[in-house]
Coordinates of C-alpha atoms and ligand atoms in Angstrom, one line a residue:
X714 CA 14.4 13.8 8.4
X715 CA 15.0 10.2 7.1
X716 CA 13.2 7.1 7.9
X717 CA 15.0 4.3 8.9
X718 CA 14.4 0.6 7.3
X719 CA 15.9 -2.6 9.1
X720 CA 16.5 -4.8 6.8
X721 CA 16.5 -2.9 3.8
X722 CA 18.6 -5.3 1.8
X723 CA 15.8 -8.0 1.7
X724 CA 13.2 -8.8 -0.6
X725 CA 10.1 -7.0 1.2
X726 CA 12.5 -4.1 2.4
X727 CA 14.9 -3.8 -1.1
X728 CA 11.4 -2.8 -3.1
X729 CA 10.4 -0.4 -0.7
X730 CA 13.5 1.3 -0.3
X731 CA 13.1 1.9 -3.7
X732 CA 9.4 3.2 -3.5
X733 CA 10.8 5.6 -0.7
X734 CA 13.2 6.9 -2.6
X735 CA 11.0 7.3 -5.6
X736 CA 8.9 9.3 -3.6
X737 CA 11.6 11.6 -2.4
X738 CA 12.4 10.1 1.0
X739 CA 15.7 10.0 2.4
X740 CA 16.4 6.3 3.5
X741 CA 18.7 5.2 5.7
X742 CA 19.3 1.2 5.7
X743 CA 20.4 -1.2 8.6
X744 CA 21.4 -4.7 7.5
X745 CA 23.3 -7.2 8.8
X746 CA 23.3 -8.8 5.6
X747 CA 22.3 -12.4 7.1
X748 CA 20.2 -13.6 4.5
X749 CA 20.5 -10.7 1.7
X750 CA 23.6 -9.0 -0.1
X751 CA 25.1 -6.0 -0.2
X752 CA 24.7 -5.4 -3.6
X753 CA 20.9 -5.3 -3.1
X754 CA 21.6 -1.8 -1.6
X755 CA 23.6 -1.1 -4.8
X756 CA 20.6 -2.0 -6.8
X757 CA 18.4 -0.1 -4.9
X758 CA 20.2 2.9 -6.2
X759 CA 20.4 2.1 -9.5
X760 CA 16.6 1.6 -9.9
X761 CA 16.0 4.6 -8.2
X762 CA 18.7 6.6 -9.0
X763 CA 19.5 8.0 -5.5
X764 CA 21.9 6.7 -2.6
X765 CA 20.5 5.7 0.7
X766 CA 22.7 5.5 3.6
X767 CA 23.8 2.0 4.9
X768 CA 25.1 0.7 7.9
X769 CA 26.3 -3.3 8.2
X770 CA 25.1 -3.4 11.5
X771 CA 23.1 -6.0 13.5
X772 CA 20.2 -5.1 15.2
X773 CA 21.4 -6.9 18.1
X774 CA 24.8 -4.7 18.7
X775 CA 23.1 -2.2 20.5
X776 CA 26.0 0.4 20.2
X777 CA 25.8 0.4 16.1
X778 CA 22.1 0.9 16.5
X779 CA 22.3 4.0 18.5
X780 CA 24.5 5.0 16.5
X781 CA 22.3 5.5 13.5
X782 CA 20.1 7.4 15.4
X783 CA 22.6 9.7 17.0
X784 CA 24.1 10.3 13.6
X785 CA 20.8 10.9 11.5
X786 CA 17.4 12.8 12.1
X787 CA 15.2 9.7 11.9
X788 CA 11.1 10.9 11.9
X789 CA 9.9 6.8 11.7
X790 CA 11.3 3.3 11.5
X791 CA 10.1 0.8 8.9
X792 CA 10.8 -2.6 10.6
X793 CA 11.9 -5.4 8.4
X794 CA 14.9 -7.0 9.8
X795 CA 14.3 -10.7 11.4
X796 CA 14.4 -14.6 10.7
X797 CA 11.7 -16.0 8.5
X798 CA 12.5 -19.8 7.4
X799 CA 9.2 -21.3 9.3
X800 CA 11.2 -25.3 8.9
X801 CA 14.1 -23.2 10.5
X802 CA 12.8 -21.9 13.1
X803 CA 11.7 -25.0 14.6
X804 CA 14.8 -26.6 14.6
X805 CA 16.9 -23.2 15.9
X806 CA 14.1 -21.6 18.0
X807 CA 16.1 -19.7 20.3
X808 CA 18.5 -18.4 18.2
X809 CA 15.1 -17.0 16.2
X810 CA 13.2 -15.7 19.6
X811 CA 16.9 -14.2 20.3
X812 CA 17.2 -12.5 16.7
X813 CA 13.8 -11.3 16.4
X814 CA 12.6 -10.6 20.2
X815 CA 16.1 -9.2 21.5
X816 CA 17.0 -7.1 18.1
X817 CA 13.0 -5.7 18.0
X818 CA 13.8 -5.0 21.9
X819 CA 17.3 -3.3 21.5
X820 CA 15.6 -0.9 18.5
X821 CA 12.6 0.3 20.4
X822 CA 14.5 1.2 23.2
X823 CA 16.9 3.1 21.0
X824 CA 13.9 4.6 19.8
X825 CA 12.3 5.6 22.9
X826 CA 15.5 7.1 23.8
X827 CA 16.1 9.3 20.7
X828 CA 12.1 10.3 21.4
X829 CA 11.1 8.9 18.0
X830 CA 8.0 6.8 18.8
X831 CA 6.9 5.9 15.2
X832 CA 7.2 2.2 13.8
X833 CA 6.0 0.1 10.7
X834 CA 6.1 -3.4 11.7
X835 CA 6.4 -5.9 9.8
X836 CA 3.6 -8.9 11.1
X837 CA 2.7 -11.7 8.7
X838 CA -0.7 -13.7 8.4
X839 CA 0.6 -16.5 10.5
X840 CA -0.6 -15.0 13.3
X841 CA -3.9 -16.5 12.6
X842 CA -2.7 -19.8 13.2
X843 CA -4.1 -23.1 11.9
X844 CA -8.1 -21.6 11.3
X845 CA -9.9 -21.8 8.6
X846 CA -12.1 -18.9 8.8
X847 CA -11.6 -17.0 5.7
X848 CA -11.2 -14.2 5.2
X849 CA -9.4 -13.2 7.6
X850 CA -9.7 -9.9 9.4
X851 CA -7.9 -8.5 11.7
X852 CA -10.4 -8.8 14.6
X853 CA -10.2 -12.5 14.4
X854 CA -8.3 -14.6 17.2
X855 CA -4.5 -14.7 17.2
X856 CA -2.4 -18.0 17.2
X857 CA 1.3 -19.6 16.3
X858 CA 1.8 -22.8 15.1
X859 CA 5.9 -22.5 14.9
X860 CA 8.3 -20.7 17.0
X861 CA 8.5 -18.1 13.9
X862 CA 4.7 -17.1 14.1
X863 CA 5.1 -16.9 17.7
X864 CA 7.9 -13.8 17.4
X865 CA 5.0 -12.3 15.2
X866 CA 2.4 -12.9 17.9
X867 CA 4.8 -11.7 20.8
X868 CA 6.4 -8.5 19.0
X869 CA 3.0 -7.8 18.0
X870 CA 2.0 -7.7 21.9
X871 CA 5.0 -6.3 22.8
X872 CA 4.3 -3.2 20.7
X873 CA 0.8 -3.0 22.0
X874 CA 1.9 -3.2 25.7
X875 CA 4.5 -0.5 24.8
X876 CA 1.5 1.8 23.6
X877 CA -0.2 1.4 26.7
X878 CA 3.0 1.9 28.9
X879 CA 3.2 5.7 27.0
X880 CA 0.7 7.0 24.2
X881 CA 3.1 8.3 22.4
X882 CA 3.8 5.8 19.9
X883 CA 2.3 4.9 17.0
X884 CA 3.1 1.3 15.8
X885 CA 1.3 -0.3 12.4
X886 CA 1.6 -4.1 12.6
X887 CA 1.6 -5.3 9.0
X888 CA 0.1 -8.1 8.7
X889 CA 1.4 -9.4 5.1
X890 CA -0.2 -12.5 3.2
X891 CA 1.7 -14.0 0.6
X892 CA 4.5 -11.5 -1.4
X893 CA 5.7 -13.0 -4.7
X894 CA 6.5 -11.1 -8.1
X895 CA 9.9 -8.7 -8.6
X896 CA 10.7 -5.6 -9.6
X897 CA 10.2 -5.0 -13.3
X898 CA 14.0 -4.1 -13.9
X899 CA 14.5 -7.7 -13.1
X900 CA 17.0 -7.0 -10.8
X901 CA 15.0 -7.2 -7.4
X902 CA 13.6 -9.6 -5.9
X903 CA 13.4 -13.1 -4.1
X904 CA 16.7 -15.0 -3.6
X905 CA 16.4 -17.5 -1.5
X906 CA 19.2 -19.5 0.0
X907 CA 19.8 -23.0 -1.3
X908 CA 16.6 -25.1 -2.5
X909 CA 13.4 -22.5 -2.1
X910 CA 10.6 -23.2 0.8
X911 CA 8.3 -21.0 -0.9
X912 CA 5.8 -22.3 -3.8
X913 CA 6.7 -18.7 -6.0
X914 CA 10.4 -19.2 -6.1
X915 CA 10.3 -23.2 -6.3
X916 CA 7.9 -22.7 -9.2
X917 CA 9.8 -20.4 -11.3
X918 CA 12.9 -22.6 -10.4
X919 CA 11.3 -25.6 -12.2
X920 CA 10.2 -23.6 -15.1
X921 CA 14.1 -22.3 -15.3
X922 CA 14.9 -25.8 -15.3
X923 CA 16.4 -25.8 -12.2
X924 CA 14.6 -28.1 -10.2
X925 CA 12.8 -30.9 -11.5
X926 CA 9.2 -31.1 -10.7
X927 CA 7.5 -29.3 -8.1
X928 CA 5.9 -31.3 -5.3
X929 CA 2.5 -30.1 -4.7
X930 CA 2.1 -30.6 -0.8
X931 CA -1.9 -32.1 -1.1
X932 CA -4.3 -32.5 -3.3
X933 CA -7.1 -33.5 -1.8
X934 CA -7.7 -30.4 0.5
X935 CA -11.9 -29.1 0.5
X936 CA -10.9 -26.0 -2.2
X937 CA -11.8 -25.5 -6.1
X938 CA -8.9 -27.7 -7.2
X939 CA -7.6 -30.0 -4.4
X940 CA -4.6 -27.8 -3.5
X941 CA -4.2 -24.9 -0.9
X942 CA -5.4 -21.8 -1.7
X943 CA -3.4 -18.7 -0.6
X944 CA -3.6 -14.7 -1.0
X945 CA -0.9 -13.6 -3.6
X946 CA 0.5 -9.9 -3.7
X947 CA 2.6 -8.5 -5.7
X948 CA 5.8 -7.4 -3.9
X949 CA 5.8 -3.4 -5.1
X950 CA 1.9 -3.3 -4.0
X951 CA 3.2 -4.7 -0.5
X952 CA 6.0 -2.3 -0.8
X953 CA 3.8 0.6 -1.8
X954 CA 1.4 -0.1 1.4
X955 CA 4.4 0.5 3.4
X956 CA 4.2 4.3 2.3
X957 CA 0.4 4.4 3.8
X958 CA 1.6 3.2 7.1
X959 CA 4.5 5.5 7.0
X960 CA 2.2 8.2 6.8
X961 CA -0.3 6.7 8.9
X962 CA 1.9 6.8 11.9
X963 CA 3.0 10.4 11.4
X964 CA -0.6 11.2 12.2
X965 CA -1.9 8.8 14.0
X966 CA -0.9 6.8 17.9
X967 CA -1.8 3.5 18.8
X968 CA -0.9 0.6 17.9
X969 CA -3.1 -1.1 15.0
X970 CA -3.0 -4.1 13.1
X971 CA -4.0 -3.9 9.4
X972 CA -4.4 -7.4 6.7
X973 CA -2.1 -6.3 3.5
X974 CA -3.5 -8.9 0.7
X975 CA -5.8 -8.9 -2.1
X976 CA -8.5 -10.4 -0.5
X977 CA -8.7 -13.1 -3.3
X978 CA -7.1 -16.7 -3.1
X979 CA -5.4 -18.9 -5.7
X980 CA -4.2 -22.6 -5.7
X981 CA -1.0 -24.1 -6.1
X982 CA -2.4 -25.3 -9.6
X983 CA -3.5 -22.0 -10.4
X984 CA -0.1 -20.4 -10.0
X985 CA 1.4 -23.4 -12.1
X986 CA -0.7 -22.2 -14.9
X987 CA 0.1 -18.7 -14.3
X988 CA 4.2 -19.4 -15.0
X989 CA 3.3 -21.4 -17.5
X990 CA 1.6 -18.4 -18.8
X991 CA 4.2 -16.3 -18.0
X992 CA 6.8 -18.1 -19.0
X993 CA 6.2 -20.4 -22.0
X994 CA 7.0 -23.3 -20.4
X995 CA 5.3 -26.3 -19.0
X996 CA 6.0 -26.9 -15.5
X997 CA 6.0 -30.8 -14.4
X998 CA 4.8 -31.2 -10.9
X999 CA 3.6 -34.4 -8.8
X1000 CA 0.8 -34.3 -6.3
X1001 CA 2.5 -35.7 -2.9
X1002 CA 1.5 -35.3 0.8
X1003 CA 0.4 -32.6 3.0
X1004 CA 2.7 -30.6 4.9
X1005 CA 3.0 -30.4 8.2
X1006 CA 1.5 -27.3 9.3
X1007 CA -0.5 -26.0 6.3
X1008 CA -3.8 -25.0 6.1
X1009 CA -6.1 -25.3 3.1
X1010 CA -6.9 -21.9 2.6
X1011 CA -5.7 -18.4 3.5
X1012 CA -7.2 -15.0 1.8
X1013 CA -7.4 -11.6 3.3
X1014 CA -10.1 -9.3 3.9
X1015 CA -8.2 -5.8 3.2
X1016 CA -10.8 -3.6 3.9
X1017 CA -9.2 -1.9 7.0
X1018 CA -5.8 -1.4 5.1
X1019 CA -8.6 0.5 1.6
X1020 CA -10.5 2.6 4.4
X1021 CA -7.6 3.3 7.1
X1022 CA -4.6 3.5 5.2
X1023 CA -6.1 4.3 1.8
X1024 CA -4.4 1.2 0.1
X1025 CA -5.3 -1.6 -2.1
X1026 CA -3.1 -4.1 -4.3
X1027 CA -3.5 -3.7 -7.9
X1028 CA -1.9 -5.8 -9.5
X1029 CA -3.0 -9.0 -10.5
X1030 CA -1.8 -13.0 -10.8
X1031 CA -0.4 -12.9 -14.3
X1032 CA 2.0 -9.8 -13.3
X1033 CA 3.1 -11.2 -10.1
X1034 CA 4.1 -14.4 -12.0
X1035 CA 5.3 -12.5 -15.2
X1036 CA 8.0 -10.3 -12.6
X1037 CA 8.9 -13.6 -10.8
X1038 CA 9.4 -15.2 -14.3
X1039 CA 11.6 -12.2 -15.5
X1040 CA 13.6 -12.0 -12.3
X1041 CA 14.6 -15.9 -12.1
X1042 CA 15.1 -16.1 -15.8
X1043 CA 17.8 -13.0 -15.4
X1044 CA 19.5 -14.6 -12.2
X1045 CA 19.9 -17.7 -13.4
X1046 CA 21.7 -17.5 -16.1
X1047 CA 19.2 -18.8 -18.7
Ligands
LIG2257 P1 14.4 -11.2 4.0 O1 15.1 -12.3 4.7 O2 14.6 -11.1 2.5 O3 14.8 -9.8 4.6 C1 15.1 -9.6 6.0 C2 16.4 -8.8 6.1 O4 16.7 -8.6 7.5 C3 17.6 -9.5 5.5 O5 18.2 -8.5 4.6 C4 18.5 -9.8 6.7 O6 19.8 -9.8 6.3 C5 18.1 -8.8 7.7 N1 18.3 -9.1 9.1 C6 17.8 -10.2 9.7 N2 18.2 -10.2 11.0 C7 18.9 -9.1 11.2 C8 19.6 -8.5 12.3 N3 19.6 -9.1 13.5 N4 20.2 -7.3 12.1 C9 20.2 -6.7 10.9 N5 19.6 -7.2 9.8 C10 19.0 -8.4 10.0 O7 12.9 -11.3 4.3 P2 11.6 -10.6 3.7 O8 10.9 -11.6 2.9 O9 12.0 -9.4 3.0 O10 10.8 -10.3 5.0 C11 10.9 -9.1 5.6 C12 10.0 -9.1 6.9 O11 8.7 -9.4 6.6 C13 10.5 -10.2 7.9 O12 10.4 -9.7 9.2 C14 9.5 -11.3 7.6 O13 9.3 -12.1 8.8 C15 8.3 -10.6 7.3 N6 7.3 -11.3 6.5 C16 7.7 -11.9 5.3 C17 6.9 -12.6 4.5 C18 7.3 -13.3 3.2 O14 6.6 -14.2 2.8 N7 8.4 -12.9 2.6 C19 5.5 -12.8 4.9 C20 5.1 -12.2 6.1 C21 6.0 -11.5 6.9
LIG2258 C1 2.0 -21.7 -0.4 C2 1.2 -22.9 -0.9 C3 1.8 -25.0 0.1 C4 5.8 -25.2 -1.7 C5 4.7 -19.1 4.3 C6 4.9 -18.9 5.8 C7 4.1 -17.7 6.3 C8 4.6 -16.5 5.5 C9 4.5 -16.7 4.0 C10 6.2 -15.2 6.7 C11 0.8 -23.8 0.2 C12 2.1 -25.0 -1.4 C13 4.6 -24.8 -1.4 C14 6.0 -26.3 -2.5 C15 3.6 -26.6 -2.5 N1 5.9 -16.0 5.8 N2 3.5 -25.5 -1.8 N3 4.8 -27.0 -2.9 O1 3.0 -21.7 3.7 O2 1.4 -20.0 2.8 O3 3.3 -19.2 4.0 O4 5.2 -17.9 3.7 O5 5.6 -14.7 7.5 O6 4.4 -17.5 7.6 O7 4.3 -20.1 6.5 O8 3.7 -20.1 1.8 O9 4.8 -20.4 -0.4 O10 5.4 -22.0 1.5 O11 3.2 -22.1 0.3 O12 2.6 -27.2 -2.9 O13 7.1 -26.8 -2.9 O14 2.0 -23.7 -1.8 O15 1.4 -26.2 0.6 O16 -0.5 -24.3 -0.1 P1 2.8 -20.4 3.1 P2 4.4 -21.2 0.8

């Protein structure tokens, strides 16, 4: 039996391919290679020293999908594959609501046809919208604020209404914070297209020498230091979580939402020191305005995810930054 991982090839779903593998899984990988390479697949391998079988397919070519599951035994489907560039999705929303609704859509019907009801979702934080009420657990109200969130908030409903519809399925809606750090070969992790979005990757980009300065979007905001506050995880923790869920919805049906974070918050500033830290270098940044859509502070309460799924993050704001550090230094050319 193999479990299946839509995008496989991207930052989230390249690290826990590899923590599949290392735990003796076979993996099969569907990627349409829209925002990731294909020689993420080959690194995959190389770290973990075993293949995984890929198919350049898109989700939304519904023939290549059944396909995979005709051709291979799949037990569960770890769900990466979608569009994720918040800015982006305002500007292209339907071609994001098509992408993400209509390729979620076309899988679960596959799945439901190949009577494999088992599915590791990949939901973000976002779906709490614009409050303020931290932590946040997973009982609190659900919002979106951008046309991305809202394929979170729907696929997240749609999953639920498809448990209702037949109890059969077992659906884990992930709901991740914020994933930065690498893997410590140095040769996963996140490359983003063009100039970064992200604080992690903008960061390190300054301290590579890259970028300029970093603009540090407020700093007047109610927290310790002026600047927003958000949950950090380290990408193989988030990856490793993945493996709870996976075994989660072998034995379990529903459909469940769980808060994958730390539970503790940092600011902007905070991770400025930390790749300073990390990296030897000082980091120029200059405070500007707000941005649009931002809140001040974002942390997790984890607790479900320690209890339920038996998972915690463990590693802490100096590693994250020290794996970023190593992976942009070694892709930069530095
Ligand atoms: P990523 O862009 O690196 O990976 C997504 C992968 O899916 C890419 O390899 C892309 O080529 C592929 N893909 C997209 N649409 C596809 C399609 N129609 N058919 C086949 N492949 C397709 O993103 P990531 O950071 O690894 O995020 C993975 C998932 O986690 C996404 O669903 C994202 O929304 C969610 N998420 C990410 C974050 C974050 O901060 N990175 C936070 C919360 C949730
Ligand atoms: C973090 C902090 C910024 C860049 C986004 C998505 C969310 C989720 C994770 C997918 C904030 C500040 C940033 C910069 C800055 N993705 N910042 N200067 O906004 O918490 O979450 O990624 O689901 O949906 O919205 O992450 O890394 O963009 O920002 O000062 O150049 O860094 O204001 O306080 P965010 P981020």
């Amino acid at each position: 039996m193999a479990i299946l991982v839509t995008g496989g090839a991207g930052y989230i779903g390249s690290h826990t391919c590899v923590e599949l593998l290392n735990a003796g899984k076979e993996v099969v990988v569907l990627d349409n290679f829209c925002n990731s390479k294909p020689e993420a697949i080959a690194k995959i391998e190389q770290v973990a020293g075993r293949r995984v079988v890929l198919y350049e397919s898109d989700l939304l070519d519904r023939k290549a999908v059944t396909s995979v599951f005709r051709e291979n035994k799949i037990e569960a489907v770890i769900h990466f594959a979608g569009l994720k560039a918040v800015g982006e999705s305002v500007e292209i929303p339907l071609k994001y609501y098509h992408n993400n609704l209509t390729g979620t859509i076309i899988l679960l019907e596959a799945m439901a046809h190949f009577n494999c009801k088992k599915l590791v979702f990949s939901s973000s934080a976002t779906v709490y919208g614009l409050s303020d009420n931290v932590p946040f657990r997973e009982t609190h109200p659900l919002s979106a604020t951008n046309p991305y969130g809202r394929t979170k908030l729907m696929l997240e409903e749609i999953m639920r209404d498809t448990y209702v519809s037949d109890n059969e399925w077992s659906f884990a809606l992930l709901r991740y914070f914020n994933p930065i750090g690498a893997h410590k070969s140095g040769l996963l992790g996140e490359e983003p297209n063009g100039v970064p979005n992200n604080l992690l990757p903008f960061v390190a980009q300054v301290a590579a020498g890259k970028l300029p300065y970093l603009s540090v979007y407020g700093g007047d905001y109610d927290t310790k230091d002026g600047t927003g506050v958000r949950d950090y995880l380290h990408v193989v923790d988030l990856a490793i979580g993945h493996l709870n869920a996976f075994d989660y919805v072998l034995d379990n049906k529903g459909a469940e939402a769980f808060n994958l974070g730390t539970g503790r918050g940092y600011s902007v500033l905070e991770i400025v020191k930390a790749i300073e830290r990390a990296s030897g270098v000082t980091v120029p940044y200059k405070i500007s305005a707000r941005r649009a859509g931002d809140i001040p502070v974002c942390y997790a309460d984890p607790a479900k995810a320690k209890k339920v799924l038996g998972w915690e993050a463990t590693r802490d704001i100096d590693e994250m930054c020290e794996d970023s550090w190593r992976f942009t230094k070694q892709n930069s050319g530095i």
